[in-house]
Amino acid sequence: PHGDETSQTYARDMLPPAPRSRHVVVIGAGMVAHRFVESLRSQDTDHVWAITVIGDEPWRPYDRVQLTSTFSGVDPAALELGRPLMWSHPNITLRTSETVTSIHPGTRTLVTSLGATEHYDELVIATGSFAAKPPIAGVDAPGVHVYRTVHDVVALKAEVAKLSQRLGRTVRGAVVGGGLLGLEAAGGMVALGAECTVVQSSGHLMSAQLDAGGGESLRLLIEHLGVDVRTGSRASAVVLDA
């Protein structure tokens, strides 16, 4: 339908598969899981492998790199990976909104949050990272969000809209962390009409990727977009207004 190489490959794969003889379960339904499934299917020309992917999010695997585009109204469905044919392949089962609660290597089984028991021949754990929160007071207070998933974006958009209506003024926000994700979150908040300050503990932005000169150039660009940047500052607590 899209005329790309991936779609054509999966169109050919829709031919009746040979009897299944091996089962691989993938825990996690993110970008790595998608890439693994794509690679295995491209090599499994005899249709030996049945693949089950179990993910805790309600969406199919999506491109997290483009997550910030959902701030400006892009439908999360447009970020889906493997569409349109991968997840309808007869040898692939994708289970969303489900987590794995225990793994039993001795019997090669696992149990999910829905009480289902799944047998496997091979197991791949592709759960990825998680959004770590700084160990400071108030970090779990209402109005504090993380930025990693579509759900996080939806929650942040709802928070800004709710506060804007309640306060009757421009919402002010802060982002702790001046790395790539932090800057994306800050840009998203500006796109929502909020003011934003980025607090970065090191001396320049994206210190893991850039030297001081590159960080300073990036700072000028970010400030030109309307984001206040405070480097060499470490958040010590989140204090709610009375």
Short mmCIF file of C-alpha atoms in Angstrom, two decimals, residues 35-242:
data_model
loop_
_atom_site.label_atom_id
_atom_site.label_comp_id
_atom_site.label_asym_id
_atom_site.label_seq_id
_atom_site.Cartn_x
_atom_site.Cartn_y
_atom_site.Cartn_z
CA ARG A 35 13.89 -3.94 14.62
CA PHE A 36 14.41 -7.45 16.00
CA VAL A 37 11.15 -8.73 14.54
CA GLU A 38 11.89 -7.10 11.20
CA SER A 39 15.36 -8.69 11.09
CA LEU A 40 14.17 -12.15 12.11
CA ARG A 41 11.33 -12.16 9.60
CA SER A 42 13.65 -11.11 6.77
CA GLN A 43 15.94 -14.09 7.50
CA ASP A 44 13.28 -16.67 8.32
CA THR A 45 12.42 -17.54 4.73
CA ASP A 46 11.09 -20.98 5.75
CA HIS A 47 8.69 -19.49 8.32
CA VAL A 48 10.20 -21.54 11.13
CA TRP A 49 9.72 -18.93 13.83
CA ALA A 50 6.53 -17.81 15.48
CA ILE A 51 7.00 -14.47 17.22
CA THR A 52 5.05 -13.05 20.15
CA VAL A 53 5.71 -9.45 21.23
CA ILE A 54 4.37 -8.29 24.60
CA GLY A 55 4.32 -4.56 25.40
CA ASP A 56 2.92 -2.57 28.31
CA GLU A 57 1.80 0.43 26.24
CA PRO A 58 -1.55 0.42 24.39
CA TRP A 59 0.12 1.40 21.11
CA ARG A 60 2.01 -0.61 18.54
CA PRO A 61 5.78 0.03 18.45
CA TYR A 62 6.39 3.63 17.43
CA ASP A 63 9.26 5.96 16.60
CA ARG A 64 10.24 7.62 19.90
CA VAL A 65 12.68 9.86 18.05
CA GLN A 66 9.69 11.64 16.51
CA LEU A 67 7.73 11.75 19.77
CA THR A 68 8.03 15.51 20.08
CA SER A 69 5.94 15.94 16.91
CA THR A 70 2.85 14.82 18.86
CA PHE A 71 3.04 18.06 20.85
CA SER A 72 2.05 19.92 17.69
CA GLY A 73 -0.89 17.68 16.88
CA VAL A 74 0.62 14.77 14.93
CA ASP A 75 -1.46 11.64 15.49
CA PRO A 76 0.58 9.05 17.46
CA ALA A 77 -0.61 6.44 14.95
CA ALA A 78 1.54 8.19 12.33
CA LEU A 79 4.63 7.20 14.33
CA GLU A 80 3.88 3.47 14.15
CA LEU A 81 6.71 1.22 13.02
CA GLY A 82 6.12 -1.83 10.86
CA ARG A 83 2.87 -0.64 9.38
CA PRO A 84 0.84 -1.61 7.56
CA LEU A 85 1.57 -5.35 7.22
CA MET A 86 4.12 -6.46 9.83
CA TRP A 87 1.75 -6.87 12.75
CA SER A 88 -0.89 -8.72 10.71
CA HIS A 89 1.57 -11.39 9.57
CA PRO A 90 0.25 -14.86 10.57
CA ASN A 91 3.51 -15.74 12.36
CA ILE A 92 3.56 -12.56 14.44
CA THR A 93 1.42 -11.84 17.49
CA LEU A 94 1.53 -8.42 19.14
CA ARG A 95 -0.03 -8.09 22.59
CA THR A 96 -0.35 -4.56 23.94
CA SER A 97 -1.33 -3.21 27.39
CA GLU A 98 0.18 -6.32 28.96
CA THR A 99 3.29 -6.82 31.08
CA VAL A 100 5.36 -9.87 31.99
CA THR A 101 5.23 -10.45 35.74
CA SER A 102 7.47 -13.50 36.06
CA ILE A 103 9.87 -15.61 33.99
CA HIS A 104 10.53 -19.31 34.64
CA PRO A 105 13.63 -20.45 32.71
CA GLY A 106 13.39 -24.03 33.96
CA THR A 107 10.11 -24.60 32.15
CA ARG A 108 10.70 -21.94 29.49
CA THR A 109 7.50 -20.16 30.43
CA LEU A 110 6.46 -16.70 31.53
CA VAL A 111 3.36 -15.27 33.15
CA THR A 112 1.74 -11.97 32.22
CA SER A 113 -0.31 -9.37 34.03
CA LEU A 114 -3.44 -10.87 32.47
CA GLY A 115 -2.72 -14.24 34.05
CA ALA A 116 -1.67 -15.84 30.76
CA THR A 117 1.15 -18.39 30.63
CA GLU A 118 3.33 -18.30 27.53
CA HIS A 119 5.79 -21.00 26.48
CA TYR A 120 8.90 -20.02 24.55
CA ASP A 121 11.92 -21.58 22.88
CA GLU A 122 13.88 -18.35 22.96
CA LEU A 123 13.28 -15.20 25.00
CA VAL A 124 14.32 -11.66 24.09
CA ILE A 125 14.14 -8.88 26.69
CA ALA A 126 13.83 -5.53 24.90
CA THR A 127 12.25 -3.38 27.59
CA GLY A 128 14.56 -0.44 26.95
CA SER A 129 15.17 2.36 29.41
CA PHE A 130 12.88 4.19 31.78
CA ALA A 131 12.48 7.84 32.70
CA ALA A 132 14.58 8.28 35.83
CA LYS A 133 13.59 10.96 38.32
CA PRO A 134 16.19 12.90 40.31
CA PRO A 135 16.38 11.90 44.00
CA ILE A 136 14.99 15.18 45.34
CA ALA A 137 12.08 16.14 47.55
CA GLY A 138 8.76 16.68 45.84
CA VAL A 139 9.66 14.83 42.66
CA ASP A 140 6.46 12.76 42.86
CA ALA A 141 4.21 15.77 43.50
CA PRO A 142 1.19 16.45 41.28
CA GLY A 143 2.18 18.33 38.18
CA VAL A 144 5.58 16.65 37.86
CA HIS A 145 5.89 14.66 34.63
CA VAL A 146 8.44 12.53 32.82
CA TYR A 147 8.99 12.50 29.07
CA ARG A 148 9.45 9.20 27.30
CA THR A 149 6.16 7.82 25.92
CA VAL A 150 3.05 8.93 24.04
CA HIS A 151 1.20 8.71 27.35
CA ASP A 152 3.68 11.19 28.86
CA VAL A 153 3.00 13.67 26.05
CA VAL A 154 -0.78 13.27 26.43
CA ALA A 155 -0.52 13.87 30.19
CA LEU A 156 1.68 16.94 29.78
CA LYS A 157 -0.62 18.47 27.15
CA ALA A 158 -3.61 17.92 29.43
CA GLU A 159 -1.76 19.49 32.37
CA VAL A 160 -0.82 22.63 30.42
CA ALA A 161 -4.38 23.02 29.09
CA LYS A 162 -5.90 22.55 32.57
CA LEU A 163 -3.55 25.02 34.25
CA SER A 164 -3.93 27.59 31.49
CA GLN A 165 -7.70 27.54 31.91
CA ARG A 166 -7.57 27.59 35.71
CA LEU A 167 -4.94 30.30 36.08
CA GLY A 168 -6.02 32.47 33.17
CA ARG A 169 -2.42 33.21 32.23
CA THR A 170 0.58 31.69 30.49
CA VAL A 171 1.71 28.52 32.21
CA ARG A 172 5.30 28.38 33.42
CA GLY A 173 7.20 25.11 33.42
CA ALA A 174 10.66 23.79 34.15
CA VAL A 175 12.59 20.90 32.65
CA VAL A 176 15.27 19.21 34.73
CA GLY A 177 17.97 18.01 32.36
CA GLY A 178 19.47 19.70 29.33
CA GLY A 179 20.08 16.61 27.23
CA LEU A 180 18.32 15.72 24.00
CA LEU A 181 15.08 14.56 25.62
CA GLY A 182 15.02 17.52 27.99
CA LEU A 183 15.37 19.97 25.13
CA GLU A 184 12.68 18.15 23.16
CA ALA A 185 10.35 18.40 26.16
CA ALA A 186 11.13 22.10 26.50
CA GLY A 187 10.39 22.67 22.82
CA GLY A 188 7.14 20.79 23.21
CA MET A 189 6.08 22.97 26.12
CA VAL A 190 6.80 26.12 24.12
CA ALA A 191 4.74 24.64 21.27
CA LEU A 192 1.87 24.30 23.77
CA GLY A 193 2.13 28.01 24.59
CA ALA A 194 3.92 27.63 27.91
CA GLU A 195 7.01 29.39 29.16
CA CYS A 196 9.86 27.04 29.96
CA THR A 197 13.16 27.01 31.83
CA VAL A 198 15.74 24.25 31.36
CA VAL A 199 17.87 23.45 34.42
CA GLN A 200 21.14 21.72 33.53
CA SER A 201 23.63 20.60 36.19
CA SER A 202 26.68 20.65 33.92
CA GLY A 203 28.22 23.76 32.42
CA HIS A 204 26.59 23.42 28.99
CA LEU A 205 23.67 21.77 27.20
CA MET A 206 23.93 18.20 25.85
CA SER A 207 27.22 17.76 27.68
CA ALA A 208 27.32 14.04 26.80
CA GLN A 209 27.40 14.84 23.08
CA LEU A 210 28.86 18.35 22.73
CA ASP A 211 31.91 20.21 23.91
CA ALA A 212 31.60 23.57 25.65
CA GLY A 213 31.64 25.54 22.40
CA GLY A 214 28.96 23.41 20.81
CA GLY A 215 26.89 23.61 23.97
CA GLU A 216 27.08 27.39 23.99
CA SER A 217 26.02 27.59 20.34
CA LEU A 218 23.09 25.31 21.11
CA ARG A 219 22.17 27.46 24.09
CA LEU A 220 21.87 30.52 21.86
CA LEU A 221 19.58 28.63 19.50
CA ILE A 222 17.41 27.31 22.33
CA GLU A 223 17.10 30.73 23.94
CA HIS A 224 16.13 32.18 20.55
CA LEU A 225 13.15 29.80 20.62
CA GLY A 226 12.01 31.36 23.88
CA VAL A 227 13.40 28.83 26.35
CA ASP A 228 15.30 30.12 29.40
CA VAL A 229 18.46 28.09 30.04
CA ARG A 230 20.24 27.80 33.39
CA THR A 231 23.42 25.75 33.23
CA GLY A 232 25.59 24.88 36.20
CA SER A 233 22.40 24.59 38.27
CA ARG A 234 21.12 21.49 40.02
CA ALA A 235 17.50 21.06 41.10
CA SER A 236 17.37 20.43 44.85
CA ALA A 237 13.61 20.18 45.47
CA VAL A 238 10.18 20.63 43.92
CA VAL A 239 8.12 23.06 45.98
CA LEU A 240 4.40 23.45 45.28
CA ASP A 241 2.72 26.83 45.61
CA ALA A 242 0.47 27.18 48.64
#
